[in-house]
CSV table of C-alpha atoms in Angstrom, one decimal:
chain,number,residue,atom,x,y,z
A,279,MET,CA,201.5,280.2,-14.7
A,280,MET,CA,203.2,279.1,-11.5
A,281,LYS,CA,201.7,275.6,-12.0
A,282,PHE,CA,203.1,275.4,-15.5
A,283,LEU,CA,206.6,276.4,-14.4
A,284,LEU,CA,206.5,273.9,-11.5
A,285,LEU,CA,205.4,271.1,-13.9
A,286,LEU,CA,208.2,272.0,-16.4
A,287,SER,CA,210.9,271.9,-13.7
A,288,LEU,CA,209.7,268.5,-12.5
A,289,LEU,CA,209.9,267.2,-16.1
A,290,VAL,CA,213.4,268.5,-16.6
A,291,SER,CA,214.7,267.1,-13.3
A,292,SER,CA,213.1,263.7,-14.1
A,293,ALA,CA,214.7,263.7,-17.6
A,294,SER,CA,218.2,264.5,-16.2
A,295,SER,CA,217.9,261.7,-13.6
A,296,PHE,CA,216.9,259.2,-16.3
A,297,ARG,CA,219.9,257.6,-18.1
A,298,LEU,CA,219.9,255.0,-20.8
A,299,SER,CA,221.9,252.0,-20.0
A,300,PRO,CA,224.9,251.6,-22.5
A,301,ARG,CA,224.4,249.1,-25.3
A,302,PRO,CA,227.0,246.3,-25.4
A,303,SER,CA,229.5,246.8,-28.3
A,304,LEU,CA,229.5,244.2,-31.0
A,305,SER,CA,232.7,242.5,-32.0
A,306,THR,CA,233.8,243.2,-35.6
A,307,LYS,CA,236.7,240.7,-35.6
A,308,LEU,CA,236.5,238.4,-38.6
A,309,HIS,CA,237.4,234.7,-38.4
A,310,GLU,CA,238.5,233.5,-41.8
A,311,GLY,CA,238.4,229.9,-40.8
A,312,PHE,CA,234.7,230.0,-40.1
A,313,GLY,CA,235.3,227.9,-37.0
A,314,LEU,CA,237.2,225.2,-38.9
A,315,ASN,CA,240.7,224.0,-38.1
A,316,ILE,CA,242.6,224.9,-41.2
A,317,PRO,CA,246.3,223.8,-41.2
A,318,ASN,CA,249.2,226.1,-41.9
A,319,VAL,CA,250.1,225.4,-45.5
A,320,ASN,CA,253.6,226.9,-44.9
A,321,ASP,CA,254.4,224.3,-42.3
A,322,ALA,CA,255.5,221.1,-44.2
A,323,GLU,CA,255.3,218.9,-41.1
A,324,GLU,CA,251.8,220.0,-40.3
A,325,ILE,CA,250.3,219.4,-43.8
A,326,THR,CA,252.3,216.2,-44.6
A,327,PRO,CA,250.9,212.9,-43.5
A,328,ASP,CA,253.0,211.0,-40.9
A,329,LEU,CA,253.5,208.1,-43.4
A,330,LEU,CA,255.4,210.4,-45.7
A,331,LEU,CA,257.8,211.8,-43.1
A,332,GLY,CA,261.0,209.9,-43.4
A,333,GLU,CA,262.4,207.5,-46.1
A,334,ALA,CA,261.4,204.4,-44.2
A,335,ASN,CA,257.8,205.5,-43.7
A,336,TYR,CA,257.6,206.6,-47.3
A,337,LYS,CA,258.8,203.2,-48.6
A,338,GLN,CA,256.4,201.4,-46.3
A,339,TRP,CA,253.5,203.6,-47.5
A,340,VAL,CA,254.4,203.0,-51.2
A,341,GLY,CA,254.7,199.3,-50.6
A,342,SER,CA,251.2,199.2,-49.1
A,343,ILE,CA,249.9,200.7,-52.4
A,344,GLU,CA,252.1,199.0,-55.0
A,345,ASP,CA,253.9,195.7,-54.2
A,346,ASP,CA,256.2,195.9,-57.2
A,347,SER,CA,257.0,199.6,-57.1
A,348,PHE,CA,260.3,200.9,-58.4
A,349,LEU,CA,261.1,202.3,-55.0
A,350,ASN,CA,261.0,198.9,-53.3
A,351,ARG,CA,261.8,196.7,-56.2
A,352,GLN,CA,265.4,195.4,-56.3
A,353,TYR,CA,267.1,193.9,-59.4
A,354,ASP,CA,268.2,190.3,-58.8
A,355,VAL,CA,271.9,190.8,-59.6
A,356,LEU,CA,273.1,187.4,-58.4
A,357,GLY,CA,270.2,185.6,-60.0
A,358,ARG,CA,270.8,187.2,-63.4
A,359,VAL,CA,274.5,186.6,-63.3
A,360,ARG,CA,273.9,183.0,-62.7
A,361,GLU,CA,271.3,182.6,-65.3
A,362,LEU,CA,273.4,184.4,-68.0
A,363,ASP,CA,276.5,182.4,-66.9
A,364,LEU,CA,278.6,185.6,-66.9
A,365,LEU,CA,281.5,183.9,-65.1
A,366,GLY,CA,281.8,181.4,-67.9
A,367,VAL,CA,281.4,184.1,-70.6
A,368,THR,CA,284.1,186.1,-68.9
A,369,VAL,CA,286.5,183.2,-69.0
A,370,GLU,CA,285.7,182.3,-72.6
A,371,SER,CA,286.1,185.9,-73.7
A,372,GLY,CA,289.7,185.9,-72.5
A,373,LEU,CA,289.3,189.1,-70.5
A,374,LEU,CA,291.1,187.8,-67.5
A,375,SER,CA,294.1,186.6,-69.5
A,376,ASN,CA,294.3,189.9,-71.4
A,377,LEU,CA,294.1,191.9,-68.2
A,378,GLU,CA,297.0,189.8,-66.8
A,379,LYS,CA,299.0,190.5,-69.9
A,380,GLN,CA,298.5,194.2,-69.4
A,381,GLY,CA,299.8,193.9,-65.8
A,382,VAL,CA,296.4,193.9,-64.0
A,383,ASP,CA,296.4,191.2,-61.4
A,384,LEU,CA,294.8,190.6,-58.0
A,385,GLU,CA,297.6,192.6,-56.3
A,386,THR,CA,296.9,195.6,-58.5
A,387,LEU,CA,293.2,195.5,-57.8
A,388,GLU,CA,293.9,195.3,-54.1
A,389,SER,CA,296.1,198.4,-54.3
A,390,LEU,CA,293.2,200.3,-55.7
A,391,LEU,CA,291.0,199.9,-52.6
A,392,PRO,CA,292.7,202.6,-50.5
A,393,THR,CA,292.2,205.0,-53.4
A,394,LEU,CA,288.5,204.1,-53.7
A,395,GLN,CA,288.1,204.6,-50.0
A,396,SER,CA,289.8,208.0,-50.0
A,397,LEU,CA,287.5,209.1,-52.9
A,398,LYS,CA,284.5,207.8,-50.9
A,399,VAL,CA,283.4,205.7,-53.9
A,400,LEU,CA,282.2,202.9,-51.7
A,401,GLU,CA,280.3,205.2,-49.4
A,402,ILE,CA,278.6,206.9,-52.3
A,403,ALA,CA,277.7,203.5,-53.8
A,404,GLY,CA,276.2,202.4,-50.5
A,405,LYS,CA,274.0,205.5,-50.1
A,406,ASN,CA,272.8,205.0,-53.7
A,407,GLN,CA,272.4,201.3,-53.7
A,408,GLN,CA,268.8,201.2,-54.8
A,409,LEU,CA,269.6,203.5,-57.7
A,410,LEU,CA,272.6,201.6,-58.8
A,411,LEU,CA,270.8,198.2,-58.6
A,412,ASN,CA,267.7,199.3,-60.5
A,413,LEU,CA,269.1,201.8,-63.0
A,414,LEU,CA,272.7,200.9,-63.8
A,415,ALA,CA,272.9,197.2,-63.1
A,416,PRO,CA,270.2,195.9,-65.5
A,417,PRO,CA,271.7,197.3,-68.7
A,418,LEU,CA,275.3,196.3,-67.7
A,419,ILE,CA,274.4,192.8,-66.7
A,420,GLU,CA,271.9,192.1,-69.5
A,421,GLY,CA,274.3,193.5,-72.1
A,422,ALA,CA,277.4,191.8,-70.6
A,423,PRO,CA,277.3,188.7,-73.0
A,424,LEU,CA,277.9,191.1,-75.9
A,425,LEU,CA,280.1,193.7,-74.1
A,426,LEU,CA,282.6,191.3,-72.5
A,427,PRO,CA,284.1,190.0,-75.8
A,428,VAL,CA,284.4,193.6,-77.1
A,429,LEU,CA,286.0,194.7,-73.8
A,430,SER,CA,288.4,191.8,-73.8
A,431,GLY,CA,289.5,192.7,-77.3
A,432,ALA,CA,290.1,196.3,-76.3
A,433,VAL,CA,292.1,195.3,-73.2
A,434,GLY,CA,294.2,193.0,-75.5
A,435,VAL,CA,295.0,195.9,-77.7
A,436,GLY,CA,295.9,198.2,-74.8
A,437,PRO,CA,295.3,201.7,-73.7
A,438,SER,CA,295.3,203.0,-77.3
A,439,ALA,CA,292.0,201.2,-78.0
A,440,PHE,CA,290.3,203.0,-75.1
A,441,PHE,CA,291.7,206.4,-76.1
A,442,GLY,CA,290.7,205.8,-79.7
A,443,PHE,CA,287.2,204.8,-78.7
A,444,SER,CA,286.9,207.9,-76.5
A,445,GLY,CA,288.1,210.1,-79.4
A,446,GLY,CA,285.6,208.5,-81.7
A,447,LEU,CA,282.7,209.3,-79.3
A,448,LEU,CA,283.8,212.9,-78.9
A,449,GLY,CA,284.2,213.2,-82.7
A,450,ALA,CA,280.7,211.9,-83.2
A,451,GLU,CA,279.5,214.5,-80.7
A,452,TYR,CA,281.3,217.2,-82.5
A,453,LEU,CA,279.8,216.1,-85.8
A,454,LEU,CA,276.3,216.1,-84.4
A,455,SER,CA,276.8,219.6,-82.9
A,456,SER,CA,278.4,221.1,-86.1
A,457,THR,CA,275.7,219.8,-88.4
A,458,HIS,CA,272.8,220.7,-86.0
A,459,ALA,CA,271.5,217.2,-86.4
A,460,GLN,CA,268.0,216.4,-84.9
A,461,ILE,CA,266.5,213.2,-83.7
A,462,PRO,CA,264.0,212.0,-86.4
A,463,PHE,CA,260.2,212.3,-85.8
A,464,VAL,CA,260.7,214.4,-82.6
A,465,GLY,CA,262.9,217.2,-83.8
A,466,LEU,CA,265.1,217.4,-80.7
A,467,SER,CA,268.7,218.3,-80.8
A,468,ALA,CA,270.8,215.1,-81.3
A,469,ALA,CA,273.9,216.8,-80.1
A,470,PHE,CA,272.4,217.6,-76.7
A,471,TYR,CA,270.4,214.4,-76.0
A,472,LEU,CA,272.8,211.9,-77.5
A,473,GLY,CA,275.6,213.9,-75.9
A,474,LEU,CA,274.2,212.9,-72.5
A,475,LEU,CA,275.3,209.4,-73.4
A,476,LEU,CA,278.3,210.0,-75.7
A,477,VAL,CA,280.3,212.4,-73.5
A,478,PRO,CA,280.1,210.3,-70.3
A,479,LEU,CA,281.1,207.1,-72.2
A,480,ALA,CA,284.0,209.0,-73.7
A,481,GLY,CA,285.1,210.0,-70.2
A,482,VAL,CA,284.8,206.5,-68.9
A,483,SER,CA,286.7,205.1,-71.9
A,484,ALA,CA,289.5,207.7,-71.5
A,485,ALA,CA,289.7,207.0,-67.7
A,486,GLY,CA,289.9,203.2,-68.5
A,487,GLY,CA,292.8,203.8,-70.9
A,488,ALA,CA,294.6,206.0,-68.4
A,489,ALA,CA,294.2,203.4,-65.7
A,490,LEU,CA,295.4,200.6,-68.0
A,491,ALA,CA,298.4,202.7,-69.0
A,492,SER,CA,299.3,203.5,-65.4
A,493,VAL,CA,299.4,199.8,-64.4
A,494,LYS,CA,300.9,198.4,-67.5
A,495,LYS,CA,304.3,196.7,-66.8
């Protein structure tokens, strides 16, 4: 019996002195990138190629892809004016003589420069040069041989011609709106889409009549 108790005490003391070494803890942190360098989609500078940062770089990049792109293409204003002989057409239409009869001369045009500068018209035109050359200049220059005689006749009549034309355009817009007219084949509202052309033209015509009336001697 004594031997059994002695053996049991030895086993207990040995067990108490024996300690298991702690197991290293495993990290449960997840890496959604799976080790890949994924850019921050909320940072425009990080996800945008360097060639697209800045207007100059963008134009250069577009030019490397398409030589005759709209962004870099420039309408040849002087070349088309010379080819269409618009100076000769202007003289033949009598526009200059009619303007002079209405009191618009070189001195009058020079007096308008300070007003244009105060309204920053020249500055705005300079910042939007590409848009003006490629969007507005082509229809104006290409249609000038037909528009100049009509414009000359209107100037010869006086401001009333411009006001009448403006009223006619607004009347046409009112007619389209009141009749709920639609563009054939597409079913779009004629008052809205044609109004995008009629209303600005009416405003330009009215402004031209007002300007002509203010300088008439």
